CSV table of C-alpha atoms and ligand atoms in Angstrom, one decimal:
chain,number,residue,atom,x,y,z
Q,527,MET,CA,141.6,116.4,84.4
Q,528,GLY,CA,144.1,119.0,84.6
Q,529,THR,CA,142.5,120.9,86.5
Q,530,PHE,CA,141.0,117.7,89.3
Q,531,PHE,CA,145.1,117.2,89.6
Q,532,SER,CA,145.2,120.6,90.9
Q,533,GLU,CA,146.2,121.6,94.7
Q,534,PRO,CA,142.0,122.5,95.0
Q,535,GLY,CA,141.2,119.1,93.1
Q,536,TRP,CA,143.4,117.5,95.6
Q,537,LEU,CA,142.4,120.0,98.9
Q,538,CYS,CA,138.3,119.2,97.8
Q,539,LEU,CA,138.9,115.6,97.6
Q,540,THR,CA,140.5,115.0,101.1
Q,541,VAL,CA,137.9,117.2,102.3
Q,542,THR,CA,135.5,115.4,101.4
Q,543,ALA,CA,137.4,111.6,101.7
Q,544,VAL,CA,137.5,113.1,105.5
Q,545,LEU,CA,133.5,114.1,106.1
Q,546,GLY,CA,132.8,110.8,104.6
Q,547,GLY,CA,134.8,109.1,106.8
Q,548,THR,CA,132.8,111.2,109.2
Q,549,ILE,CA,129.7,110.0,108.9
Q,550,PHE,CA,130.1,106.7,108.2
Q,551,CYS,CA,131.6,106.5,111.6
Q,552,LYS,CA,128.7,108.3,112.8
Q,553,LEU,CA,126.2,106.5,112.1
Q,554,LYS,CA,127.8,103.1,113.0
Q,555,LYS,CA,127.1,104.7,116.4
Q,556,SER,CA,123.8,106.7,117.5
Q,557,GLN,CA,122.6,109.5,115.0
Q,558,GLY,CA,122.0,113.0,115.7
Q,559,GLN,CA,122.5,116.4,115.0
Q,560,VAL,CA,126.1,116.4,114.8
Q,561,GLY,CA,126.0,113.4,111.8
Q,562,ARG,CA,123.6,115.5,110.6
Q,563,LYS,CA,125.4,118.9,110.6
Q,564,VAL,CA,128.1,116.9,109.0
Q,565,VAL,CA,126.3,115.9,106.1
Q,566,CYS,CA,125.3,119.6,105.8
Q,567,LEU,CA,128.8,120.8,105.4
Q,568,ALA,CA,129.5,117.8,102.9
Q,569,GLY,CA,126.5,119.1,101.1
Q,570,LEU,CA,127.6,122.9,101.0
Q,571,TRP,CA,131.6,121.8,100.3
Q,572,GLY,CA,130.6,119.3,97.4
Q,573,GLY,CA,128.6,122.3,96.1
Q,574,ALA,CA,131.6,124.9,96.0
Q,575,CYS,CA,134.0,122.0,94.9
Q,576,LEU,CA,132.0,121.3,91.8
Q,577,LEU,CA,131.6,124.8,90.9
Q,578,ARG,CA,136.0,124.6,90.4
Q,579,LEU,CA,136.2,121.6,89.2
Q,580,SER,CA,135.4,119.3,85.3
Q,581,LEU,CA,132.4,118.6,84.2
Q,582,PHE,CA,133.6,115.1,84.6
Q,583,TRP,CA,134.7,115.1,87.8
Q,584,GLY,CA,131.8,117.2,89.2
Q,585,LEU,CA,129.5,114.9,88.3
Q,586,ILE,CA,131.5,112.0,90.1
Q,587,LEU,CA,131.5,113.9,93.4
Q,588,PHE,CA,128.2,114.5,92.7
Q,589,SER,CA,127.3,111.4,92.3
Q,590,LEU,CA,129.3,110.6,95.1
Q,591,SER,CA,127.8,113.0,97.8
Q,592,CYS,CA,124.5,111.2,96.3
Q,593,PHE,CA,125.9,107.8,97.5
Q,594,LEU,CA,127.1,109.0,101.2
Q,595,VAL,CA,123.6,111.1,102.1
Q,596,TYR,CA,121.7,108.1,101.2
Q,597,THR,CA,123.6,106.2,102.8
Q,598,TYR,CA,123.4,108.2,106.0
Q,599,PHE,CA,119.7,109.3,105.7
Q,600,SER,CA,118.4,105.7,104.8
Q,601,GLY,CA,120.1,104.0,108.1
Q,602,GLN,CA,117.4,103.6,110.1
Q,603,GLU,CA,117.4,102.7,114.2
Q,604,LEU,CA,115.6,99.4,115.9
Q,605,LEU,CA,113.9,99.8,118.8
Q,606,PRO,CA,115.3,97.6,121.5
Q,607,ALA,CA,113.1,95.2,121.4
Q,608,ASP,CA,114.1,93.7,125.0
Q,609,GLN,CA,110.9,92.2,127.7
Q,610,LYS,CA,108.6,92.9,124.9
Q,611,ALA,CA,106.1,90.5,123.6
Q,612,VAL,CA,104.8,90.3,120.5
Q,613,LEU,CA,101.3,88.5,119.3
Q,614,ILE,CA,101.3,87.0,115.7
Q,615,THR,CA,98.9,85.5,113.6
Q,616,GLY,CA,99.2,82.8,110.6
Q,617,GLY,CA,102.0,81.7,112.2
Q,618,ASP,CA,102.0,78.0,110.1
Q,619,SER,CA,103.6,79.2,106.6
Q,620,GLY,CA,104.3,82.5,104.9
Q,621,ILE,CA,105.0,86.2,106.3
Q,622,GLY,CA,103.3,84.7,109.3
Q,623,HIS,CA,106.7,82.1,109.6
Q,624,ALA,CA,108.9,84.1,108.1
Q,625,LEU,CA,107.9,87.2,111.0
Q,626,SER,CA,107.7,84.8,113.8
Q,627,LYS,CA,110.9,83.4,113.6
Q,628,TYR,CA,112.6,87.1,112.7
Q,629,LEU,CA,111.7,88.7,115.4
Q,630,ASP,CA,112.5,86.1,117.5
Q,631,GLU,CA,116.1,86.7,116.6
Q,632,LEU,CA,116.4,89.8,117.1
Q,633,GLY,CA,115.6,89.3,120.7
Q,634,PHE,CA,111.3,89.9,120.7
Q,635,THR,CA,109.1,87.6,123.6
Q,636,VAL,CA,107.1,85.6,120.0
Q,637,PHE,CA,103.7,83.9,120.6
Q,638,ALA,CA,102.9,82.1,117.3
Q,639,GLY,CA,99.4,81.5,116.5
Q,640,VAL,CA,99.4,78.4,114.6
Q,641,LEU,CA,96.1,77.5,112.6
Q,642,ASP,CA,97.7,73.8,113.7
Q,643,GLU,CA,100.1,73.7,116.7
Q,644,LYS,CA,101.1,69.3,115.1
Q,645,GLY,CA,101.9,71.0,111.8
Q,646,SER,CA,105.5,70.9,109.8
Q,647,GLY,CA,105.5,74.9,110.3
Q,648,ALA,CA,104.9,75.2,113.8
Q,649,GLU,CA,107.2,71.9,114.4
Q,650,GLU,CA,110.0,74.3,112.5
Q,651,LEU,CA,109.2,76.7,114.5
Q,652,ARG,CA,110.0,75.0,117.8
Q,653,ARG,CA,112.9,73.2,116.6
Q,654,THR,CA,114.6,76.3,115.2
Q,655,CYS,CA,113.8,79.0,116.9
Q,656,SER,CA,114.1,79.9,120.8
Q,657,LYS,CA,113.1,79.6,124.1
Q,658,ARG,CA,111.0,82.6,124.2
Q,659,LEU,CA,108.8,81.3,122.1
Q,660,SER,CA,105.4,79.5,122.7
Q,661,VAL,CA,103.7,77.8,119.8
Q,662,LEU,CA,99.7,79.0,120.6
Q,663,GLN,CA,96.8,76.3,119.4
Q,664,LEU,CA,94.8,79.7,117.1
Q,665,ASP,CA,92.3,79.2,114.6
Q,666,ILE,CA,91.0,82.9,114.2
Q,667,THR,CA,87.2,81.4,114.3
Q,668,ASN,CA,87.5,79.7,117.2
Q,669,PRO,CA,86.5,82.1,120.0
Q,670,GLN,CA,86.9,79.2,122.6
Q,671,GLN,CA,90.9,79.0,120.9
Q,672,ILE,CA,91.5,82.7,121.5
Q,673,LYS,CA,90.4,82.8,124.7
Q,674,ASP,CA,92.9,79.4,125.9
Q,675,ALA,CA,95.6,81.7,123.2
Q,676,HIS,CA,94.3,84.7,125.8
Q,677,SER,CA,95.3,83.3,129.0
Q,678,LYS,CA,98.5,81.9,128.1
Q,679,VAL,CA,100.1,85.0,126.5
Q,680,LYS,CA,98.1,86.8,129.4
Q,681,GLU,CA,99.8,84.5,132.6
Q,682,LYS,CA,102.9,85.1,130.4
Q,683,VAL,CA,103.7,87.9,130.1
Q,684,GLN,CA,101.9,89.4,133.5
Q,685,ASN,CA,101.8,92.6,133.6
Q,686,GLY,CA,104.7,93.1,130.9
Q,687,GLY,CA,101.5,93.5,128.1
Q,688,LEU,CA,101.5,93.0,124.5
Q,689,TRP,CA,103.8,95.3,122.6
Q,690,ALA,CA,102.1,94.1,119.4
Q,691,VAL,CA,99.8,91.8,118.0
Q,692,VAL,CA,99.4,91.0,113.9
Q,693,ASN,CA,96.7,90.3,112.6
Q,694,ASN,CA,98.1,88.3,110.0
Q,695,ALA,CA,96.8,85.4,109.6
Q,696,GLY,CA,94.1,84.9,105.9
Q,697,VAL,CA,93.3,83.6,103.4
Q,698,LEU,CA,93.3,84.2,99.6
Q,699,GLY,CA,89.6,83.2,98.2
Q,700,LEU,CA,89.4,81.8,95.2
Q,701,PRO,CA,90.9,84.5,92.7
Q,702,THR,CA,88.2,84.3,89.5
Q,703,ASP,CA,85.7,85.8,88.8
Q,704,GLY,CA,83.2,87.6,91.7
Q,705,GLU,CA,80.0,86.3,89.8
Q,706,LEU,CA,81.5,82.0,89.1
Q,707,ILE,CA,82.4,82.4,93.7
Q,708,PRO,CA,80.3,80.2,95.7
Q,709,MET,CA,78.8,82.4,98.9
Q,710,THR,CA,80.7,79.6,101.0
Q,711,GLU,CA,84.3,81.0,99.9
Q,712,TYR,CA,82.6,84.8,100.9
Q,713,LYS,CA,81.5,83.8,104.1
Q,714,ARG,CA,85.3,82.0,105.1
Q,715,CYS,CA,86.6,84.1,103.6
Q,716,MET,CA,84.8,87.2,105.8
Q,717,ALA,CA,85.0,84.4,108.7
Q,718,VAL,CA,89.3,84.9,108.9
Q,719,ASN,CA,90.0,87.7,107.2
Q,720,PHE,CA,87.4,89.2,109.1
Q,721,PHE,CA,85.9,88.6,111.9
Q,722,GLY,CA,88.7,86.7,112.9
Q,723,ALA,CA,90.7,89.4,112.9
Q,724,VAL,CA,88.3,91.8,115.0
Q,725,GLU,CA,87.6,88.9,117.1
Q,726,VAL,CA,92.0,88.2,117.9
Q,727,THR,CA,91.6,92.3,118.2
Q,728,LYS,CA,88.9,92.5,121.0
Q,729,ALA,CA,89.9,89.9,122.6
Q,730,PHE,CA,93.7,91.2,123.3
Q,731,LEU,CA,93.4,94.2,123.2
Q,732,PRO,CA,93.3,95.1,127.3
Q,733,LEU,CA,96.9,93.6,126.7
Q,734,LEU,CA,97.8,95.8,124.1
Q,735,ARG,CA,96.7,99.1,126.2
Q,736,LYS,CA,99.0,97.3,129.4
Q,737,SER,CA,102.3,98.8,127.7
Q,738,LYS,CA,100.6,101.7,124.5
Q,739,GLY,CA,101.2,98.4,122.6
Q,740,ARG,CA,100.6,98.1,118.3
Q,741,LEU,CA,98.0,96.8,116.5
Q,742,VAL,CA,99.1,95.3,113.0
Q,743,ASN,CA,96.8,94.4,110.6
Q,744,ILE,CA,98.1,92.1,107.4
Q,745,SER,CA,95.3,92.5,104.5
Q,746,SER,CA,95.1,91.5,100.4
Q,747,MET,CA,93.2,94.0,97.7
Q,748,ALA,CA,92.7,90.0,96.7
Q,749,VAL,CA,90.4,88.9,98.9
H,187,NAP,N1,101.6,87.1,99.5
H,187,NAP,C1,101.7,88.1,99.3
H,187,NAP,O1,102.1,88.9,97.9
H,187,NAP,C2,100.5,88.7,100.1
H,187,NAP,C3,100.2,90.4,99.5
H,187,NAP,C4,98.9,91.4,100.2
H,187,NAP,C5,99.1,90.3,101.4
H,187,NAP,N2,99.0,89.6,101.5
H,187,NAP,C6,98.6,89.0,103.3
H,187,NAP,O2,99.1,88.7,104.3
H,187,NAP,C7,98.9,87.4,105.3
H,187,NAP,C8,100.1,86.5,104.7
H,187,NAP,O3,99.6,85.5,104.0
H,187,NAP,P1,100.9,85.0,103.6
H,187,NAP,O4,101.3,85.2,102.2
H,187,NAP,O5,102.3,84.5,104.2
H,187,NAP,O6,100.0,83.7,102.7
H,187,NAP,P2,99.9,81.8,103.8
H,187,NAP,O7,101.5,81.8,103.6
H,187,NAP,O8,98.7,81.5,103.4
H,187,NAP,O9,99.6,82.8,105.3
H,187,NAP,C9,98.5,83.1,105.9
H,187,NAP,C10,98.7,81.5,107.1
H,187,NAP,O10,97.4,82.3,108.0
H,187,NAP,C11,96.9,80.7,108.2
H,187,NAP,N3,95.5,80.8,108.3
H,187,NAP,C12,94.9,80.2,108.0
H,187,NAP,N4,93.8,80.7,108.4
H,187,NAP,C13,93.1,81.0,110.0
H,187,NAP,C14,92.8,81.2,110.5
H,187,NAP,N5,91.6,80.1,110.3
H,187,NAP,N6,93.4,81.3,111.9
H,187,NAP,C15,94.6,81.1,112.5
H,187,NAP,N7,95.6,80.6,111.0
H,187,NAP,C16,94.6,80.9,109.6
H,187,NAP,C17,97.4,79.8,107.0
H,187,NAP,O11,96.8,78.5,107.5
H,187,NAP,P3,97.5,77.2,105.8
H,187,NAP,O12,98.3,77.3,105.6
H,187,NAP,O13,97.6,75.9,106.9
H,187,NAP,O14,95.9,77.8,105.5
H,187,NAP,C18,98.6,80.8,106.9
H,187,NAP,O15,99.6,80.2,107.7
H,187,NAP,C19,98.0,87.2,104.8
H,187,NAP,O16,97.0,87.7,105.6
H,187,NAP,C20,97.2,88.0,103.0
H,187,NAP,O17,96.7,88.1,102.3
H,187,NAP,C21,99.6,88.1,101.3
H,188,NAG,C1,92.7,96.7,112.4
H,188,NAG,O1,91.8,96.3,112.3
H,188,NAG,C2,91.1,96.0,113.8
H,188,NAG,C3,89.4,94.8,113.5
H,188,NAG,O2,90.6,93.1,114.0
H,188,NAG,C4,90.7,97.6,113.7
H,188,NAG,O3,89.6,97.7,114.8
H,188,NAG,C5,91.6,98.6,113.2
H,188,NAG,O4,91.0,99.7,112.7
H,188,NAG,C6,92.1,98.1,112.2
H,188,NAG,N1,93.9,98.7,112.0
H,188,NAG,C7,93.8,99.4,111.3
H,188,NAG,C8,94.5,100.1,110.7
H,188,NAG,O5,92.8,99.2,110.0
């Protein structure tokens, strides 16, 4: 205690507080080289302080520094969403549904492909999302529906292209022993999870290329 409340103790605390405050301010604005230098400086200063302080206060200061550095480095900036169009398959429920809502909230132009455009999931997307979001009837095992969805997307994005396609639609086969699963189940799994995703990808690749977009495949070890 005595060591901590001595003059160097207070100096350490003040400087650490000032550097910590600066990091937080930098975090709010765009982070760059200056932020990194501040973190390094804070680290060096913290190290110097540790040599002077008692073990107890040294540990507290060290933990605090770790927390600050962690907060600083985990702050990721998202790319701006403006004008970017995204197609997500399997938007009726689950991850695809939640992702459609989330990206719409962030400002993306979302095309949510659904297995049943009259179903409750599709209805909810229409009800809760912005006008930018389009719900498209898209059974990924149905070539005609893929073609129709493609025409609609192309018409809407014009020359903008697609920034991302998320192959999310999928079915979880019977979670049981391989010997007990009927062949129809294997075939259904391949039809949706594999050939469906391939056909969607092939159809939308030209639009993805146009905007140098990305393809995201979601799959599962279980299928
Ligand atoms: N949840 C997890 O823990 C987990 C883990 C690993 C991987 N994944 C993968 O993540 C993806 C989404 O999973 P989830 O948990 O969100 O499951 P989910 O709620 O069942 O979502 C899949 C969606 O795809 C739809 N779908 C099924 N067949 C389709 C088809 N032929 N054409 C278009 N859409 C079709 C489903 O519609 P219906 O509901 O009407 O059938 C459902 O809305 C899947 O590819 C899954 O394998 C999930
Ligand atoms: C995603 O799936 C498509 C086919 O649907 C395939 O061509 C592509 O290589 C896959 N990408 C990754 C990273 O697995």
